[in-house]
């Protein structure tokens, strides 16, 4: 805290240097709806300002002119039915004027016309899963900002905390429908520039839609408190022209195929350990920590744990299938066979755990089918 | 607080710690409530400063995300249930019997009990910080399933603490209603009651209506966690959204529980220092009542993004906007009271004026939040944080401070130090605005609430907010010092205390004797 | 003044009020359920079979796109997929399909499927004549099963709805005793 207090004057000196850091308003966004929302926001803002000027003006007038030190004498009025009725009715009409455009926009948002692409979005603690319905494309999207930047040991990048490994890619100019649900707790999928924020609720399905005309990259975040790393599950949407989108789709399908082929080749311990360490940093480190010691009372240690030191069977089971009633998720669908084999091997042979055995990708691929 | 009173009266207080443990005197209990709430205010404030310190710069510096979540949760719970609500009950205990001309509260022994539950409830809640797995970390709104299936083990203690606070509030409310309905002095008709009494009467009814619902919802959580029921678990036929409906059915009236007594305090103070009767007394009463009634049909505006059907969104949007009408009437009445008055600006008046302005700003952002299609952008961002801090800090908390300065000379017979009071006011006023105004901007720019770390474009305003928070936080020590020195010594206060004061509480000497109105006064 | 007696009445009334409100909190649970089913709020659908004889005429004039989605809740390691993910059908037409589930673990498990419909406005118009979500679904280790679903869309479905999404989320409800038994038996789960 002392450091923070000492930091104040320094900050005030350098504050001016960061550009765009003084953003004060909603983004206009890139969809028809988002622009309507922005206009609505501005209309209501200016109405509030106008009311504020009148009310605070009257108050300031009294404070300046009706003060005792100026010799003001108190008048003796204390009610006036006509005035009181007037200032009950006028706000009522102002509210109706606000409600009309708001209702129109809301009805537009609930439009249920045909969409050209449906994407199922599932919230996980603490990542998003995107499934392109009818396309057999299915991937997870999690934070790609390195831990070192978060812990301040490295310079922070331009898109600090708003960058992911696999962004959601959608075609421009097409109506895309999102079907939102969650795997564990409630999350909320939000991209300000698309004006879409919808809760993802376990067991239930919600929908939202967008038509984005302008290709580009749009960033957002999870908006509903969902546990420890709620602040670290961004949403990145890349909007591409149809041709580029088609190329991307083909590429993803190709990569999936390559990954399943990689599982069939032979892996040695060193290679698995190397891949395993990367996978561990991405998927496990948040809870089990860098040193594998976990957080006592919240997340168990892997170092010297009976599961990591025992037979491979139960270890594979808990990683693939998770553990009911705890924060341990099922990673069966989240990681590829190679990644799973590597991370399990890593956990069995890191931080002084020395089992020495290898869990092969082929073995996992068989379990995953 | 008023130990000097003891010697002058034959039915004086007992001496030593026993006086406070076994007291049934409304003034003693009021004092206990007020000190308790101030201690909680400082505790919750320290947590807020820790949160702000972590958010001073992007990156994780001081605390880790899980502890950050525990801090936001505890800060919210302590400020709502430990600081604001007990402060209002403390003021009610002190002032309502004196304002309606009653000798004491209607049920003095229950009064003692309802206070003494609180320290135990909050000790239990604070001790969860030292439990394995940590304190509750699911936000003060404790949405299922994060607060059930995924909660730390301390959630059970949290549930019992909430039960105890609920019982305390309900007993307090029963006592206040009984006092107001049954112990008014002859001639004190309902429509002659001071507005503080009126707003508290309505608040007490709200408490009776919704605290049991809160008790119900935490009981359901308890059953889900320990007895295998599925109220909020989809697997067993339950529904996590149902939790939010029940919680906000309690939660929205709860918000008004925290602001209606503030309206009452401000409606007492402004006429005194404008030396003019309150404008539109009757419409003030009706406006308060209609706000209270409307508060039962707007709860789902906290849930616009859960996927309500169109008709639901529209209904809750319109109902919420309607609340602006009676709230507007109140603000207009206060301004009309000042208009053509003869104003002076002592500390209570400064806080009351700041209340009117800043609460109205909070009201404007509330109106913006009511517009469902735009709320999709505001929901769960710092814009919401700015909104409710504007209505709760310069709203409820400023009103409590205004009330404390206003009645302090009546309580202890001495004036507080006026200069120090003004310094406290200006530091608080500036601090509050530096803290919370930039939050509107970062919210609109896209920063979600309850995150321990943020993207670089939010950095500058966050740093500014942190500076403001420290100014506001430390300026409360001025208040503490001022109150303590006022209790010890100060300029002797007359019975009227203020030039323009009005009402029964100003007819008895300052400091108020240990027992007042043993003979009911006549009100004409 | 007759204060003490007044107090007794006031206090009794208020305590009664509290008890009533506590009860009301619990009453909100069934009330909400009823409310949801009537309005389709939250996409909830009937968990009991509709009566086939009550179904109206087939409306051949329009087609509705029915989208079937499968979701696994956390720690539900089954493979779970709809047989067909998109079908076009006319309102009133009876449609029969299935979800394929396979228990990938080496232990016995029981699942419960929870249905949800989007847009929620369509929920009351989706009649499920037979659904695997009506009962719990036990599967032995590595067992695969086609779980049947028979449904129809009510011809009264509002005209502006063109697509209905029906999702099933699979939850693990294996009783703890079963899990313990399985582990004790030396298997993985």
PDB file of C-alpha atoms in Angstrom, chain A residues 1 3-5 7-8 11-12 14-27 34 37 40-41 44-45 47-49 51-52 55-56 58-59 61-69 71-80 83-84 87-89 91-92 94-96 98-103 105-107 109-110 125 147 149-152 156-162 183-186 188 190-199 201-204 206 221-232 295-299 325-327, chain B residues 46 49-50 52-53 56-62 64-66 69 72-73 132-133 137-139 141 143-146 149-150 153 234 238-241 244 274-283 304-310 313-314 317-318 321-325 328-329 331-333 335-336 338-345 353-354 356-358 360-361 364-365 367-368 371-381 383 440-461 463-464 466-467 470 474 499:
ATOM      1  CA  UNK A   1       0.000   0.000   0.000  1.00  0.00           C
ATOM      2  CA  UNK A   3       4.241   1.696  -2.720  1.00  0.00           C
ATOM      3  CA  UNK A   4       0.853   2.616  -4.110  1.00  0.00           C
ATOM      4  CA  UNK A   5       0.714   5.860  -2.209  1.00  0.00           C
ATOM      5  CA  UNK A   7       3.125   5.970  -6.887  1.00  0.00           C
ATOM      6  CA  UNK A   8       0.466   8.710  -7.044  1.00  0.00           C
ATOM      7  CA  UNK A  11       1.329   8.494 -12.136  1.00  0.00           C
ATOM      8  CA  UNK A  12      -0.060  11.983 -12.426  1.00  0.00           C
ATOM      9  CA  UNK A  14       2.792  10.172 -16.852  1.00  0.00           C
ATOM     10  CA  UNK A  15      -0.960   9.941 -17.105  1.00  0.00           C
ATOM     11  CA  UNK A  16      -1.110  12.044 -20.232  1.00  0.00           C
ATOM     12  CA  UNK A  17       1.103   9.718 -22.221  1.00  0.00           C
ATOM     13  CA  UNK A  18      -1.278   6.770 -22.556  1.00  0.00           C
ATOM     14  CA  UNK A  19      -3.485   7.421 -25.546  1.00  0.00           C
ATOM     15  CA  UNK A  20      -7.146   6.481 -25.719  1.00  0.00           C
ATOM     16  CA  UNK A  21      -6.980   5.754 -22.023  1.00  0.00           C
ATOM     17  CA  UNK A  22      -9.354   8.613 -21.333  1.00  0.00           C
ATOM     18  CA  UNK A  23     -12.249   7.062 -23.226  1.00  0.00           C
ATOM     19  CA  UNK A  24     -15.424   8.342 -21.555  1.00  0.00           C
ATOM     20  CA  UNK A  25     -18.341   7.020 -23.546  1.00  0.00           C
ATOM     21  CA  UNK A  26     -19.983   3.911 -24.953  1.00  0.00           C
ATOM     22  CA  UNK A  27     -18.529   2.741 -28.250  1.00  0.00           C
ATOM     23  CA  UNK A  34     -25.304  -1.184 -31.464  1.00  0.00           C
ATOM     24  CA  UNK A  37     -28.330   1.557 -28.605  1.00  0.00           C
ATOM     25  CA  UNK A  40     -30.683   5.816 -27.288  1.00  0.00           C
ATOM     26  CA  UNK A  41     -27.976   6.149 -24.661  1.00  0.00           C
ATOM     27  CA  UNK A  44     -31.400   9.709 -22.463  1.00  0.00           C
ATOM     28  CA  UNK A  45     -28.122  11.167 -21.322  1.00  0.00           C
ATOM     29  CA  UNK A  47     -32.506  14.451 -21.268  1.00  0.00           C
ATOM     30  CA  UNK A  48     -30.909  13.795 -17.884  1.00  0.00           C
ATOM     31  CA  UNK A  49     -28.482  16.667 -18.427  1.00  0.00           C
ATOM     32  CA  UNK A  51     -33.330  18.009 -16.175  1.00  0.00           C
ATOM     33  CA  UNK A  52     -30.145  18.345 -14.152  1.00  0.00           C
ATOM     34  CA  UNK A  55     -33.055  21.315 -11.006  1.00  0.00           C
ATOM     35  CA  UNK A  56     -29.495  22.110 -10.010  1.00  0.00           C
ATOM     36  CA  UNK A  58     -32.868  26.316  -9.293  1.00  0.00           C
ATOM     37  CA  UNK A  59     -30.995  24.923  -6.323  1.00  0.00           C
ATOM     38  CA  UNK A  61     -29.972  30.063  -7.480  1.00  0.00           C
ATOM     39  CA  UNK A  62     -31.467  29.548  -4.020  1.00  0.00           C
ATOM     40  CA  UNK A  63     -28.102  28.758  -2.493  1.00  0.00           C
ATOM     41  CA  UNK A  64     -26.648  31.984  -3.887  1.00  0.00           C
ATOM     42  CA  UNK A  65     -29.532  34.421  -3.512  1.00  0.00           C
ATOM     43  CA  UNK A  66     -31.617  33.038  -0.660  1.00  0.00           C
ATOM     44  CA  UNK A  67     -28.926  32.813   1.944  1.00  0.00           C
ATOM     45  CA  UNK A  68     -29.177  34.408   5.322  1.00  0.00           C
ATOM     46  CA  UNK A  69     -25.825  36.168   4.990  1.00  0.00           C
ATOM     47  CA  UNK A  71     -30.160  39.150   4.357  1.00  0.00           C
ATOM     48  CA  UNK A  72     -32.735  36.863   2.735  1.00  0.00           C
ATOM     49  CA  UNK A  73     -35.930  36.501   4.751  1.00  0.00           C
ATOM     50  CA  UNK A  74     -37.689  33.128   4.674  1.00  0.00           C
ATOM     51  CA  UNK A  75     -41.037  33.172   2.874  1.00  0.00           C
ATOM     52  CA  UNK A  76     -43.869  31.199   4.332  1.00  0.00           C
ATOM     53  CA  UNK A  77     -45.182  28.973   1.536  1.00  0.00           C
ATOM     54  CA  UNK A  78     -45.054  25.246   2.034  1.00  0.00           C
ATOM     55  CA  UNK A  79     -47.415  23.682  -0.434  1.00  0.00           C
ATOM     56  CA  UNK A  80     -49.051  24.349  -3.760  1.00  0.00           C
ATOM     57  CA  UNK A  83     -47.284  23.101  -8.850  1.00  0.00           C
ATOM     58  CA  UNK A  84     -47.018  19.682  -7.250  1.00  0.00           C
ATOM     59  CA  UNK A  87     -44.144  18.418 -11.601  1.00  0.00           C
ATOM     60  CA  UNK A  88     -45.614  14.967 -11.196  1.00  0.00           C
ATOM     61  CA  UNK A  89     -47.134  14.971 -14.668  1.00  0.00           C
ATOM     62  CA  UNK A  91     -41.762  13.783 -15.745  1.00  0.00           C
ATOM     63  CA  UNK A  92     -44.399  11.254 -16.678  1.00  0.00           C
ATOM     64  CA  UNK A  94     -40.731  12.745 -20.432  1.00  0.00           C
ATOM     65  CA  UNK A  95     -40.646   9.079 -19.449  1.00  0.00           C
ATOM     66  CA  UNK A  96     -43.106   8.164 -22.179  1.00  0.00           C
ATOM     67  CA  UNK A  98     -37.986   7.821 -23.502  1.00  0.00           C
ATOM     68  CA  UNK A  99     -39.954   4.580 -23.470  1.00  0.00           C
ATOM     69  CA  UNK A 100     -41.093   4.765 -27.082  1.00  0.00           C
ATOM     70  CA  UNK A 101     -37.697   4.506 -28.835  1.00  0.00           C
ATOM     71  CA  UNK A 102     -36.462   2.107 -26.130  1.00  0.00           C
ATOM     72  CA  UNK A 103     -39.329  -0.264 -26.816  1.00  0.00           C
ATOM     73  CA  UNK A 105     -35.079  -1.012 -30.191  1.00  0.00           C
ATOM     74  CA  UNK A 106     -35.861  -3.813 -27.781  1.00  0.00           C
ATOM     75  CA  UNK A 107     -38.378  -5.347 -30.184  1.00  0.00           C
ATOM     76  CA  UNK A 109     -33.308  -7.090 -30.698  1.00  0.00           C
ATOM     77  CA  UNK A 110     -35.824  -9.875 -30.190  1.00  0.00           C
ATOM     78  CA  UNK A 125     -14.489 -21.630 -15.687  1.00  0.00           C
ATOM     79  CA  UNK A 147       1.388 -14.845 -16.749  1.00  0.00           C
ATOM     80  CA  UNK A 149       2.651  -9.730 -17.947  1.00  0.00           C
ATOM     81  CA  UNK A 150      -0.036 -10.191 -15.315  1.00  0.00           C
ATOM     82  CA  UNK A 151       2.577 -10.503 -12.594  1.00  0.00           C
ATOM     83  CA  UNK A 152       4.326  -7.373 -13.871  1.00  0.00           C
ATOM     84  CA  UNK A 156       2.216  -5.410 -20.928  1.00  0.00           C
ATOM     85  CA  UNK A 157       1.155  -5.835 -24.548  1.00  0.00           C
ATOM     86  CA  UNK A 158      -1.299  -3.669 -26.463  1.00  0.00           C
ATOM     87  CA  UNK A 159      -4.224  -6.042 -25.949  1.00  0.00           C
ATOM     88  CA  UNK A 160      -3.332  -6.997 -22.394  1.00  0.00           C
ATOM     89  CA  UNK A 161      -6.082  -9.292 -20.997  1.00  0.00           C
ATOM     90  CA  UNK A 162      -8.163  -8.860 -24.146  1.00  0.00           C
ATOM     91  CA  UNK A 183     -20.879 -25.786 -18.252  1.00  0.00           C
ATOM     92  CA  UNK A 184     -20.495 -24.890 -14.559  1.00  0.00           C
ATOM     93  CA  UNK A 185     -21.543 -21.495 -13.166  1.00  0.00           C
ATOM     94  CA  UNK A 186     -23.243 -18.503 -14.779  1.00  0.00           C
ATOM     95  CA  UNK A 188     -22.030 -13.606 -19.423  1.00  0.00           C
ATOM     96  CA  UNK A 190     -20.183  -9.558 -23.824  1.00  0.00           C
ATOM     97  CA  UNK A 191     -18.714  -7.666 -26.755  1.00  0.00           C
ATOM     98  CA  UNK A 192     -19.424  -3.932 -26.372  1.00  0.00           C
ATOM     99  CA  UNK A 193     -19.006  -3.128 -30.053  1.00  0.00           C
ATOM    100  CA  UNK A 194     -21.614  -5.711 -31.013  1.00  0.00           C
ATOM    101  CA  UNK A 195     -23.952  -4.547 -28.212  1.00  0.00           C
ATOM    102  CA  UNK A 196     -24.456  -8.163 -27.202  1.00  0.00           C
ATOM    103  CA  UNK A 197     -24.427  -9.181 -23.579  1.00  0.00           C
ATOM    104  CA  UNK A 198     -26.234 -12.355 -22.648  1.00  0.00           C
ATOM    105  CA  UNK A 199     -25.916 -14.611 -19.636  1.00  0.00           C
ATOM    106  CA  UNK A 201     -26.586 -20.285 -17.614  1.00  0.00           C
ATOM    107  CA  UNK A 202     -25.878 -23.953 -16.880  1.00  0.00           C
ATOM    108  CA  UNK A 203     -28.787 -26.147 -18.014  1.00  0.00           C
ATOM    109  CA  UNK A 204     -30.476 -23.386 -19.985  1.00  0.00           C
ATOM    110  CA  UNK A 206     -30.222 -18.235 -24.360  1.00  0.00           C
ATOM    111  CA  UNK A 221     -15.002  -9.911 -21.555  1.00  0.00           C
ATOM    112  CA  UNK A 222     -17.042 -12.156 -19.316  1.00  0.00           C
ATOM    113  CA  UNK A 223     -19.410  -9.865 -17.440  1.00  0.00           C
ATOM    114  CA  UNK A 224     -20.813 -12.097 -14.692  1.00  0.00           C
ATOM    115  CA  UNK A 225     -18.738 -12.997 -11.648  1.00  0.00           C
ATOM    116  CA  UNK A 226     -17.846 -16.641 -12.245  1.00  0.00           C
ATOM    117  CA  UNK A 227     -15.145 -17.371  -9.697  1.00  0.00           C
ATOM    118  CA  UNK A 228     -11.448 -16.811  -9.314  1.00  0.00           C
ATOM    119  CA  UNK A 229     -10.428 -15.979 -12.871  1.00  0.00           C
ATOM    120  CA  UNK A 230     -13.552 -14.084 -13.857  1.00  0.00           C
ATOM    121  CA  UNK A 231     -11.325 -11.191 -14.905  1.00  0.00           C
ATOM    122  CA  UNK A 232      -9.267 -13.395 -17.161  1.00  0.00           C
ATOM    123  CA  UNK A 295      -3.573 -23.386  -2.879  1.00  0.00           C
ATOM    124  CA  UNK A 296      -4.177 -25.062   0.492  1.00  0.00           C
ATOM    125  CA  UNK A 297      -7.875 -25.407   1.219  1.00  0.00           C
ATOM    126  CA  UNK A 298      -8.914 -24.465  -2.295  1.00  0.00           C
ATOM    127  CA  UNK A 299      -6.904 -26.393  -4.859  1.00  0.00           C
ATOM    128  CA  UNK A 325     -18.267 -31.390  -6.697  1.00  0.00           C
ATOM    129  CA  UNK A 326     -14.895 -29.688  -7.126  1.00  0.00           C
ATOM    130  CA  UNK A 327     -13.410 -27.116  -9.463  1.00  0.00           C
TER     131      UNK A 327
ATOM    132  CA  UNK B  46     -10.350  -0.796   4.653  1.00  0.00           C
ATOM    133  CA  UNK B  49      -9.124   0.653  -0.010  1.00  0.00           C
ATOM    134  CA  UNK B  50      -7.415  -2.687  -0.517  1.00  0.00           C
ATOM    135  CA  UNK B  52      -8.795   0.228  -4.915  1.00  0.00           C
ATOM    136  CA  UNK B  53      -5.078  -0.182  -4.186  1.00  0.00           C
ATOM    137  CA  UNK B  56      -4.484   1.369  -8.972  1.00  0.00           C
ATOM    138  CA  UNK B  57      -2.511  -0.081 -11.860  1.00  0.00           C
ATOM    139  CA  UNK B  58      -3.088  -2.912 -14.311  1.00  0.00           C
ATOM    140  CA  UNK B  59      -1.471  -6.205 -13.344  1.00  0.00           C
ATOM    141  CA  UNK B  60      -1.665  -8.063 -10.054  1.00  0.00           C
ATOM    142  CA  UNK B  61       0.339  -6.273  -7.369  1.00  0.00           C
ATOM    143  CA  UNK B  62      -1.013  -6.679  -3.861  1.00  0.00           C
ATOM    144  CA  UNK B  64      -4.496 -12.517  -5.761  1.00  0.00           C
ATOM    145  CA  UNK B  65      -7.819 -12.876  -7.644  1.00  0.00           C
ATOM    146  CA  UNK B  66      -9.468 -15.216  -5.156  1.00  0.00           C
ATOM    147  CA  UNK B  69     -13.253 -11.690  -4.774  1.00  0.00           C
ATOM    148  CA  UNK B  72     -15.480  -7.367  -2.906  1.00  0.00           C
ATOM    149  CA  UNK B  73     -17.948  -9.777  -1.312  1.00  0.00           C
ATOM    150  CA  UNK B 132      -9.369 -22.736   5.052  1.00  0.00           C
ATOM    151  CA  UNK B 133     -10.717 -21.943   1.590  1.00  0.00           C
ATOM    152  CA  UNK B 137     -16.037 -15.047  -2.672  1.00  0.00           C
ATOM    153  CA  UNK B 138     -19.217 -15.028  -4.741  1.00  0.00           C
ATOM    154  CA  UNK B 139     -20.190 -11.361  -4.537  1.00  0.00           C
ATOM    155  CA  UNK B 141     -25.460 -10.972  -4.516  1.00  0.00           C
ATOM    156  CA  UNK B 143     -25.714 -15.994  -7.308  1.00  0.00           C
ATOM    157  CA  UNK B 144     -26.201 -19.763  -7.423  1.00  0.00           C
ATOM    158  CA  UNK B 145     -24.550 -22.050  -8.428  1.00  0.00           C
ATOM    159  CA  UNK B 146     -21.352 -20.104  -7.649  1.00  0.00           C
ATOM    160  CA  UNK B 149     -22.116 -26.061  -5.664  1.00  0.00           C
ATOM    161  CA  UNK B 150     -18.965 -24.007  -6.201  1.00  0.00           C
ATOM    162  CA  UNK B 153     -16.881 -24.239   2.920  1.00  0.00           C
ATOM    163  CA  UNK B 234     -30.848 -27.641 -12.776  1.00  0.00           C
ATOM    164  CA  UNK B 238     -34.245 -26.539 -10.022  1.00  0.00           C
ATOM    165  CA  UNK B 239     -33.241 -23.321 -11.679  1.00  0.00           C
ATOM    166  CA  UNK B 240     -30.322 -20.967 -10.989  1.00  0.00           C
ATOM    167  CA  UNK B 241     -32.355 -18.085 -12.411  1.00  0.00           C
ATOM    168  CA  UNK B 244     -31.896 -14.378  -8.867  1.00  0.00           C
ATOM    169  CA  UNK B 274     -33.541  27.108   5.181  1.00  0.00           C
ATOM    170  CA  UNK B 275     -35.620  28.407   8.114  1.00  0.00           C
ATOM    171  CA  UNK B 276     -38.740  27.486   6.200  1.00  0.00           C
ATOM    172  CA  UNK B 277     -41.280  24.676   6.498  1.00  0.00           C
ATOM    173  CA  UNK B 278     -40.774  21.600   4.335  1.00  0.00           C
ATOM    174  CA  UNK B 279     -42.471  22.125   0.998  1.00  0.00           C
ATOM    175  CA  UNK B 280     -45.172  19.585   0.172  1.00  0.00           C
ATOM    176  CA  UNK B 281     -45.172  17.497   3.362  1.00  0.00           C
ATOM    177  CA  UNK B 282     -48.145  15.419   2.238  1.00  0.00           C
ATOM    178  CA  UNK B 283     -46.731  14.735  -1.218  1.00  0.00           C
ATOM    179  CA  UNK B 304     -32.256  -7.891 -17.979  1.00  0.00           C
ATOM    180  CA  UNK B 305     -29.492 -10.073 -19.458  1.00  0.00           C
ATOM    181  CA  UNK B 306     -30.654 -13.463 -18.107  1.00  0.00           C
ATOM    182  CA  UNK B 307     -32.878 -13.958 -21.136  1.00  0.00           C
ATOM    183  CA  UNK B 308     -36.293 -12.710 -20.051  1.00  0.00           C
ATOM    184  CA  UNK B 309     -39.002 -12.806 -22.706  1.00  0.00           C
ATOM    185  CA  UNK B 310     -39.770  -9.524 -24.451  1.00  0.00           C
ATOM    186  CA  UNK B 313     -38.305  -6.911 -20.237  1.00  0.00           C
ATOM    187  CA  UNK B 314     -40.879  -4.315 -21.229  1.00  0.00           C
ATOM    188  CA  UNK B 317     -38.491  -1.436 -17.849  1.00  0.00           C
ATOM    189  CA  UNK B 318     -41.706   0.576 -17.620  1.00  0.00           C
ATOM    190  CA  UNK B 321     -38.964   4.139 -15.119  1.00  0.00           C
ATOM    191  CA  UNK B 322     -42.110   4.938 -13.170  1.00  0.00           C
ATOM    192  CA  UNK B 323     -40.079   5.151  -9.950  1.00  0.00           C
ATOM    193  CA  UNK B 324     -38.471   8.283 -11.342  1.00  0.00           C
ATOM    194  CA  UNK B 325     -41.773  10.134 -10.849  1.00  0.00           C
ATOM    195  CA  UNK B 328     -38.465  13.437  -8.807  1.00  0.00           C
ATOM    196  CA  UNK B 329     -41.260  14.833  -6.624  1.00  0.00           C
ATOM    197  CA  UNK B 331     -36.115  16.284  -5.201  1.00  0.00           C
ATOM    198  CA  UNK B 332     -38.375  19.091  -6.448  1.00  0.00           C
ATOM    199  CA  UNK B 333     -39.827  19.459  -2.960  1.00  0.00           C
ATOM    200  CA  UNK B 335     -35.411  22.445  -3.935  1.00  0.00           C
ATOM    201  CA  UNK B 336     -38.713  24.261  -3.363  1.00  0.00           C
ATOM    202  CA  UNK B 338     -34.722  25.978  -0.183  1.00  0.00           C
ATOM    203  CA  UNK B 339     -36.281  28.425  -2.621  1.00  0.00           C
ATOM    204  CA  UNK B 340     -36.956  31.787  -0.958  1.00  0.00           C
ATOM    205  CA  UNK B 341     -35.678  30.489   2.342  1.00  0.00           C
ATOM    206  CA  UNK B 342     -33.032  32.050   4.510  1.00  0.00           C
ATOM    207  CA  UNK B 343     -30.217  29.572   4.256  1.00  0.00           C
ATOM    208  CA  UNK B 344     -27.115  29.023   6.326  1.00  0.00           C
ATOM    209  CA  UNK B 345     -24.570  26.336   5.618  1.00  0.00           C
ATOM    210  CA  UNK B 353     -27.166  19.660  -0.064  1.00  0.00           C
ATOM    211  CA  UNK B 354     -24.481  17.316  -1.360  1.00  0.00           C
ATOM    212  CA  UNK B 356     -29.585  16.179  -2.979  1.00  0.00           C
ATOM    213  CA  UNK B 357     -27.170  16.854  -5.843  1.00  0.00           C
ATOM    214  CA  UNK B 358     -25.223  13.600  -5.830  1.00  0.00           C
ATOM    215  CA  UNK B 360     -29.941  12.988  -8.071  1.00  0.00           C
ATOM    216  CA  UNK B 361     -26.928  12.160 -10.253  1.00  0.00           C
ATOM    217  CA  UNK B 364     -30.098   9.875 -13.449  1.00  0.00           C
ATOM    218  CA  UNK B 365     -27.757   6.953 -13.982  1.00  0.00           C
ATOM    219  CA  UNK B 367     -32.930   6.041 -15.079  1.00  0.00           C
ATOM    220  CA  UNK B 368     -30.397   5.241 -17.809  1.00  0.00           C
ATOM    221  CA  UNK B 371     -33.767   1.391 -20.289  1.00  0.00           C
ATOM    222  CA  UNK B 372     -33.478  -2.326 -21.054  1.00  0.00           C
ATOM    223  CA  UNK B 373     -31.844  -2.234 -24.520  1.00  0.00           C
ATOM    224  CA  UNK B 374     -29.136   0.121 -23.279  1.00  0.00           C
ATOM    225  CA  UNK B 375     -28.802  -1.770 -20.020  1.00  0.00           C
ATOM    226  CA  UNK B 376     -27.401  -4.649 -22.063  1.00  0.00           C
ATOM    227  CA  UNK B 377     -24.337  -2.420 -22.443  1.00  0.00           C
ATOM    228  CA  UNK B 378     -24.283  -1.091 -18.860  1.00  0.00           C
ATOM    229  CA  UNK B 379     -25.137  -4.283 -17.014  1.00  0.00           C
ATOM    230  CA  UNK B 380     -22.398  -5.600 -14.709  1.00  0.00           C
ATOM    231  CA  UNK B 381     -19.947  -2.879 -15.675  1.00  0.00           C
ATOM    232  CA  UNK B 383     -21.257   2.107 -14.777  1.00  0.00           C
ATOM    233  CA  UNK B 440     -19.035   6.060 -15.112  1.00  0.00           C
ATOM    234  CA  UNK B 441     -16.421   6.504 -17.830  1.00  0.00           C
ATOM    235  CA  UNK B 442     -14.594   3.210 -17.394  1.00  0.00           C
ATOM    236  CA  UNK B 443     -17.926   1.412 -17.229  1.00  0.00           C
ATOM    237  CA  UNK B 444     -19.113   2.926 -20.478  1.00  0.00           C
ATOM    238  CA  UNK B 445     -15.741   2.214 -22.051  1.00  0.00           C
ATOM    239  CA  UNK B 446     -16.302  -1.459 -21.248  1.00  0.00           C
ATOM    240  CA  UNK B 447     -14.772  -2.469 -17.926  1.00  0.00           C
ATOM    241  CA  UNK B 448     -16.767  -5.231 -16.191  1.00  0.00           C
ATOM    242  CA  UNK B 449     -17.220  -5.059 -12.436  1.00  0.00           C
ATOM    243  CA  UNK B 450     -15.615  -7.445  -9.930  1.00  0.00           C
ATOM    244  CA  UNK B 451     -12.376  -7.946 -11.838  1.00  0.00           C
ATOM    245  CA  UNK B 452      -8.979  -7.752 -10.093  1.00  0.00           C
ATOM    246  CA  UNK B 453      -7.084  -6.709 -13.201  1.00  0.00           C
ATOM    247  CA  UNK B 454      -8.045  -4.821 -16.328  1.00  0.00           C
ATOM    248  CA  UNK B 455      -7.014  -3.905 -19.856  1.00  0.00           C
ATOM    249  CA  UNK B 456      -4.733  -0.942 -20.395  1.00  0.00           C
ATOM    250  CA  UNK B 457      -7.341   1.459 -21.723  1.00  0.00           C
ATOM    251  CA  UNK B 458      -8.985   1.594 -18.298  1.00  0.00           C
ATOM    252  CA  UNK B 459      -5.761   2.367 -16.459  1.00  0.00           C
ATOM    253  CA  UNK B 460      -5.857   6.132 -16.057  1.00  0.00           C
ATOM    254  CA  UNK B 461      -9.345   6.524 -14.659  1.00  0.00           C
ATOM    255  CA  UNK B 463      -5.705   5.353 -10.930  1.00  0.00           C
ATOM    256  CA  UNK B 464      -7.736   8.530 -10.436  1.00  0.00           C
ATOM    257  CA  UNK B 466      -7.960   5.063  -6.306  1.00  0.00           C
ATOM    258  CA  UNK B 467      -6.582   8.481  -5.378  1.00  0.00           C
ATOM    259  CA  UNK B 470      -7.873   7.217  -0.280  1.00  0.00           C
ATOM    260  CA  UNK B 474      -8.809   8.941   5.378  1.00  0.00           C
ATOM    261  CA  UNK B 499     -31.914  28.531  15.061  1.00  0.00           C
TER     262      UNK B 499
END
